C-alpha positions as YAML, in Angstrom:
chain: A
units: angstrom
residues:
- id: 1
  name: UNK
  ca: [29.57, 56.08, -42.95]
- id: 2
  name: UNK
  ca: [30.84, 54.58, -39.70]
- id: 3
  name: UNK
  ca: [29.02, 52.01, -37.55]
- id: 4
  name: UNK
  ca: [27.67, 54.63, -35.14]
- id: 5
  name: UNK
  ca: [26.12, 56.60, -37.99]
- id: 6
  name: UNK
  ca: [24.51, 53.53, -39.52]
- id: 7
  name: UNK
  ca: [23.11, 52.61, -36.11]
- id: 8
  name: UNK
  ca: [21.59, 56.09, -35.83]
- id: 9
  name: UNK
  ca: [19.90, 55.67, -39.21]
- id: 10
  name: UNK
  ca: [18.37, 52.28, -38.44]
- id: 11
  name: UNK
  ca: [14.86, 51.68, -37.24]
- id: 12
  name: UNK
  ca: [14.82, 51.18, -33.49]
- id: 13
  name: UNK
  ca: [17.27, 53.97, -32.60]
- id: 14
  name: UNK
  ca: [16.18, 55.57, -29.30]
- id: 15
  name: UNK
  ca: [16.20, 59.06, -27.90]
- id: 16
  name: UNK
  ca: [14.01, 61.07, -25.58]
- id: 17
  name: UNK
  ca: [11.64, 64.01, -25.66]
- id: 18
  name: UNK
  ca: [13.20, 67.01, -23.94]
- id: 19
  name: UNK
  ca: [10.93, 69.87, -25.01]
- id: 20
  name: UNK
  ca: [7.30, 70.56, -25.94]
- id: 21
  name: UNK
  ca: [6.05, 73.96, -27.10]
- id: 22
  name: UNK
  ca: [3.08, 75.54, -28.84]
- id: 23
  name: UNK
  ca: [1.77, 78.91, -29.84]
- id: 24
  name: UNK
  ca: [-1.89, 79.84, -29.73]
- id: 25
  name: UNK
  ca: [-1.70, 82.25, -32.66]
- id: 26
  name: UNK
  ca: [0.65, 83.78, -35.21]
- id: 27
  name: UNK
  ca: [3.52, 85.94, -34.07]
- id: 28
  name: UNK
  ca: [3.22, 85.16, -30.36]
- id: 29
  name: UNK
  ca: [6.05, 83.60, -28.34]
- id: 30
  name: UNK
  ca: [6.12, 79.85, -27.89]
- id: 31
  name: UNK
  ca: [4.67, 78.44, -24.68]
- id: 32
  name: UNK
  ca: [6.80, 75.64, -23.18]
- id: 33
  name: UNK
  ca: [4.86, 72.68, -21.77]
- id: 34
  name: UNK
  ca: [5.66, 69.67, -19.62]
- id: 35
  name: UNK
  ca: [3.07, 67.55, -21.42]
- id: 36
  name: UNK
  ca: [0.58, 67.80, -24.23]
- id: 37
  name: UNK
  ca: [-2.07, 65.99, -26.21]
- id: 38
  name: UNK
  ca: [-1.46, 65.29, -29.90]
- id: 39
  name: UNK
  ca: [-4.40, 64.39, -32.13]
- id: 40
  name: UNK
  ca: [-4.61, 63.18, -35.71]
- id: 41
  name: UNK
  ca: [-6.72, 66.12, -36.89]
- id: 42
  name: UNK
  ca: [-5.27, 68.99, -34.80]
- id: 43
  name: UNK
  ca: [-1.66, 68.14, -33.96]
- id: 44
  name: UNK
  ca: [-0.48, 69.48, -30.60]
- id: 45
  name: UNK
  ca: [-3.57, 70.78, -28.81]
- id: 46
  name: UNK
  ca: [-3.49, 74.55, -28.50]
- id: 47
  name: UNK
  ca: [-1.04, 75.11, -31.36]
- id: 48
  name: UNK
  ca: [-2.54, 77.28, -34.07]
- id: 49
  name: UNK
  ca: [-0.78, 75.66, -37.07]
- id: 50
  name: UNK
  ca: [-1.66, 72.00, -36.52]
- id: 51
  name: UNK
  ca: [-5.35, 72.19, -37.49]
- id: 52
  name: UNK
  ca: [-4.56, 74.14, -40.69]
- id: 53
  name: UNK
  ca: [-1.84, 71.96, -42.21]
- id: 54
  name: UNK
  ca: [-2.38, 68.16, -42.33]
- id: 55
  name: UNK
  ca: [1.22, 67.47, -43.39]
- id: 56
  name: UNK
  ca: [2.58, 69.81, -40.74]
- id: 57
  name: UNK
  ca: [0.45, 68.94, -37.73]
- id: 58
  name: UNK
  ca: [3.51, 68.54, -35.49]
- id: 59
  name: UNK
  ca: [7.05, 69.81, -36.01]
- id: 60
  name: UNK
  ca: [10.06, 68.04, -34.53]
- id: 61
  name: UNK
  ca: [13.64, 69.19, -34.11]
- id: 62
  name: UNK
  ca: [16.70, 67.50, -32.58]
- id: 63
  name: UNK
  ca: [18.80, 69.22, -29.89]
- id: 64
  name: UNK
  ca: [21.93, 68.16, -31.73]
- id: 65
  name: UNK
  ca: [20.80, 69.89, -34.93]
- id: 66
  name: UNK
  ca: [19.89, 73.04, -32.98]
- id: 67
  name: UNK
  ca: [23.34, 73.10, -31.38]
- id: 68
  name: UNK
  ca: [24.99, 72.57, -34.79]
- id: 69
  name: UNK
  ca: [23.02, 75.51, -36.20]
- id: 70
  name: UNK
  ca: [24.04, 77.76, -33.29]
- id: 71
  name: UNK
  ca: [27.68, 76.68, -33.69]
- id: 72
  name: UNK
  ca: [27.54, 77.58, -37.39]
- id: 73
  name: UNK
  ca: [25.90, 80.90, -36.53]
- id: 74
  name: UNK
  ca: [28.63, 81.59, -33.94]
- id: 75
  name: UNK
  ca: [31.53, 81.06, -36.37]
- id: 76
  name: UNK
  ca: [33.80, 84.08, -36.43]
- id: 77
  name: UNK
  ca: [32.04, 85.54, -33.38]
- id: 78
  name: UNK
  ca: [33.80, 86.47, -30.19]
- id: 79
  name: UNK
  ca: [31.24, 84.64, -28.03]
- id: 80
  name: UNK
  ca: [28.95, 81.70, -28.83]
- id: 81
  name: UNK
  ca: [25.40, 82.65, -29.69]
- id: 82
  name: UNK
  ca: [22.82, 81.32, -27.27]
- id: 83
  name: UNK
  ca: [19.17, 81.16, -28.23]
- id: 84
  name: UNK
  ca: [16.33, 79.19, -26.66]
- id: 85
  name: UNK
  ca: [15.23, 76.25, -28.82]
- id: 86
  name: UNK
  ca: [11.73, 77.75, -28.88]
- id: 87
  name: UNK
  ca: [13.04, 80.46, -31.19]
- id: 88
  name: UNK
  ca: [12.93, 77.73, -33.87]
- id: 89
  name: UNK
  ca: [9.17, 77.53, -33.25]
- id: 90
  name: UNK
  ca: [9.06, 73.71, -33.39]
- id: 91
  name: UNK
  ca: [6.60, 71.71, -31.28]
- id: 92
  name: UNK
  ca: [8.81, 68.86, -30.09]
- id: 93
  name: UNK
  ca: [12.50, 68.82, -29.20]
- id: 94
  name: UNK
  ca: [14.19, 65.42, -29.10]
- id: 95
  name: UNK
  ca: [17.65, 64.40, -27.93]
- id: 96
  name: UNK
  ca: [19.94, 61.44, -28.47]
- id: 97
  name: UNK
  ca: [18.50, 60.42, -31.82]
- id: 98
  name: UNK
  ca: [19.23, 61.52, -35.36]
- id: 99
  name: UNK
  ca: [15.95, 62.45, -36.98]
- id: 100
  name: UNK
  ca: [15.36, 60.75, -40.34]
- id: 101
  name: UNK
  ca: [15.93, 62.93, -43.36]
- id: 102
  name: UNK
  ca: [13.44, 61.04, -45.50]
- id: 103
  name: UNK
  ca: [9.78, 61.47, -46.28]
- id: 104
  name: UNK
  ca: [7.71, 58.56, -45.02]
- id: 105
  name: UNK
  ca: [9.86, 57.86, -41.96]
- id: 106
  name: UNK
  ca: [7.83, 57.08, -38.85]
- id: 107
  name: UNK
  ca: [8.72, 58.23, -35.33]
- id: 108
  name: UNK
  ca: [7.15, 57.09, -32.09]
- id: 109
  name: UNK
  ca: [7.17, 59.66, -29.30]
- id: 110
  name: UNK
  ca: [5.72, 58.03, -26.20]
- id: 111
  name: UNK
  ca: [2.65, 56.36, -27.69]
- id: 112
  name: UNK
  ca: [2.21, 58.91, -30.51]
- id: 113
  name: UNK
  ca: [3.21, 58.01, -34.08]
- id: 114
  name: UNK
  ca: [4.36, 60.76, -36.43]
- id: 115
  name: UNK
  ca: [5.11, 60.44, -40.12]
- id: 116
  name: UNK
  ca: [7.81, 62.67, -41.59]
- id: 117
  name: UNK
  ca: [6.33, 64.59, -44.52]
- id: 118
  name: UNK
  ca: [9.04, 67.16, -45.35]
- id: 119
  name: UNK
  ca: [11.94, 69.12, -43.98]
- id: 120
  name: UNK
  ca: [10.82, 71.94, -41.71]
- id: 121
  name: UNK
  ca: [11.93, 74.87, -43.81]
- id: 122
  name: UNK
  ca: [13.03, 77.91, -41.83]
- id: 123
  name: UNK
  ca: [11.09, 81.11, -42.50]
- id: 124
  name: UNK
  ca: [12.00, 84.77, -42.21]
- id: 125
  name: UNK
  ca: [11.02, 84.75, -38.52]
- id: 126
  name: UNK
  ca: [14.31, 82.94, -37.87]
- id: 127
  name: UNK
  ca: [16.29, 86.00, -38.98]
- id: 128
  name: UNK
  ca: [14.16, 88.12, -36.65]
- id: 129
  name: UNK
  ca: [15.37, 85.91, -33.78]
- id: 130
  name: UNK
  ca: [18.99, 86.31, -34.94]
- id: 131
  name: UNK
  ca: [20.49, 87.46, -38.24]
- id: 132
  name: UNK
  ca: [21.63, 84.45, -40.28]
- id: 133
  name: UNK
  ca: [19.65, 81.83, -38.32]
- id: 134
  name: UNK
  ca: [17.49, 80.97, -41.32]
- id: 135
  name: UNK
  ca: [20.52, 80.16, -43.46]
- id: 136
  name: UNK
  ca: [22.22, 77.90, -40.88]
- id: 137
  name: UNK
  ca: [19.00, 75.96, -40.22]
- id: 138
  name: UNK
  ca: [18.42, 75.15, -43.88]
- id: 139
  name: UNK
  ca: [21.09, 72.52, -44.76]
- id: 140
  name: UNK
  ca: [20.51, 68.79, -44.28]
- id: 141
  name: UNK
  ca: [17.11, 69.09, -42.54]
- id: 142
  name: UNK
  ca: [18.84, 70.86, -39.64]
- id: 143
  name: UNK
  ca: [15.67, 72.87, -38.98]
- id: 144
  name: UNK
  ca: [13.69, 69.71, -38.20]
- id: 145
  name: UNK
  ca: [10.85, 67.77, -39.76]
- id: 146
  name: UNK
  ca: [7.22, 68.56, -40.50]
- id: 147
  name: UNK
  ca: [5.04, 65.59, -39.58]
- id: 148
  name: UNK
  ca: [1.53, 64.30, -39.93]
- id: 149
  name: UNK
  ca: [0.01, 62.32, -37.05]
- id: 150
  name: UNK
  ca: [-0.64, 58.61, -37.60]
- id: 151
  name: UNK
  ca: [-1.65, 57.85, -34.01]
- id: 152
  name: UNK
  ca: [-2.52, 60.44, -31.41]
- id: 153
  name: UNK
  ca: [-2.02, 60.40, -27.66]
- id: 154
  name: UNK
  ca: [-0.37, 62.22, -24.80]
- id: 155
  name: UNK
  ca: [3.31, 63.12, -24.67]
- id: 156
  name: UNK
  ca: [5.40, 64.33, -21.75]
- id: 157
  name: UNK
  ca: [8.98, 65.41, -21.16]
- id: 158
  name: UNK
  ca: [11.15, 62.31, -20.82]
- id: 159
  name: UNK
  ca: [9.10, 60.10, -23.16]
- id: 160
  name: UNK
  ca: [11.13, 57.78, -25.35]
- id: 161
  name: UNK
  ca: [11.57, 58.55, -29.04]
- id: 162
  name: UNK
  ca: [12.03, 55.68, -31.49]
- id: 163
  name: UNK
  ca: [12.38, 55.52, -35.25]
- id: 164
  name: UNK
  ca: [10.07, 52.68, -36.27]
- id: 165
  name: UNK
  ca: [10.44, 53.06, -40.03]
- id: 166
  name: UNK
  ca: [13.31, 54.72, -41.85]
- id: 167
  name: UNK
  ca: [13.20, 54.81, -45.66]
- id: 168
  name: UNK
  ca: [16.47, 55.40, -47.48]
- id: 169
  name: UNK
  ca: [17.68, 58.98, -47.49]
- id: 170
  name: UNK
  ca: [18.26, 60.59, -50.85]
- id: 171
  name: UNK
  ca: [20.91, 63.21, -51.31]
- id: 172
  name: UNK
  ca: [21.61, 65.20, -54.42]
- id: 173
  name: UNK
  ca: [25.16, 65.40, -55.62]
- id: 174
  name: UNK
  ca: [26.04, 68.47, -57.58]
- id: 175
  name: UNK
  ca: [28.36, 68.03, -60.58]
...
C-alpha cells in the first residue's frame, strides 16, 4: 500500500457529496434531489426502503467505484458504457473519498453521521439496467455501503464527507 492509499483509509479523509436520490416505492425510477433530510428511524425522507431496514437506512456509493464498475463493464466493448449513477439505486453519491470497506466505520456527511453496516450487495435489478452490471459491482464493496443512521440532519449537494472512524479492513485470501 502506498502513502496515498493509506491516507485514503485513515480517519479524517475528506470528500464531498455529489448526488442524492430516493425512490418512493419499489420498481420506480430514482428521483434526484439537491437536498434531503435524513432521520435515524426513516433514513432519507421519501425513500421507501429506509423505514423498513434499520441497517440499510441510507445507501452510499463512491463516484470512483461507479466509474470502475462501468470501465469493467465496458471491457471488450467498442464504446464505453454510460449509465446514470441512479441506476445503482443508492441514496448518496460521494466523490474524492474512498469509502471504508469495514463494518462499524463511521462517515459524516454534512452534519449527518452514518455507520457502515455491510456492503451494498447488487441485486438482479442491476442486470435489468445493463447486462453484467451486477457482477462488476460485486467485488471489493464496489456497489457501495449500506448504513444505519447515528445522527440525523439535512444534507445537500456539496456537503463535505469525512471518515470519522475507520476500523481495520479484513480481506479473505484464497489458498
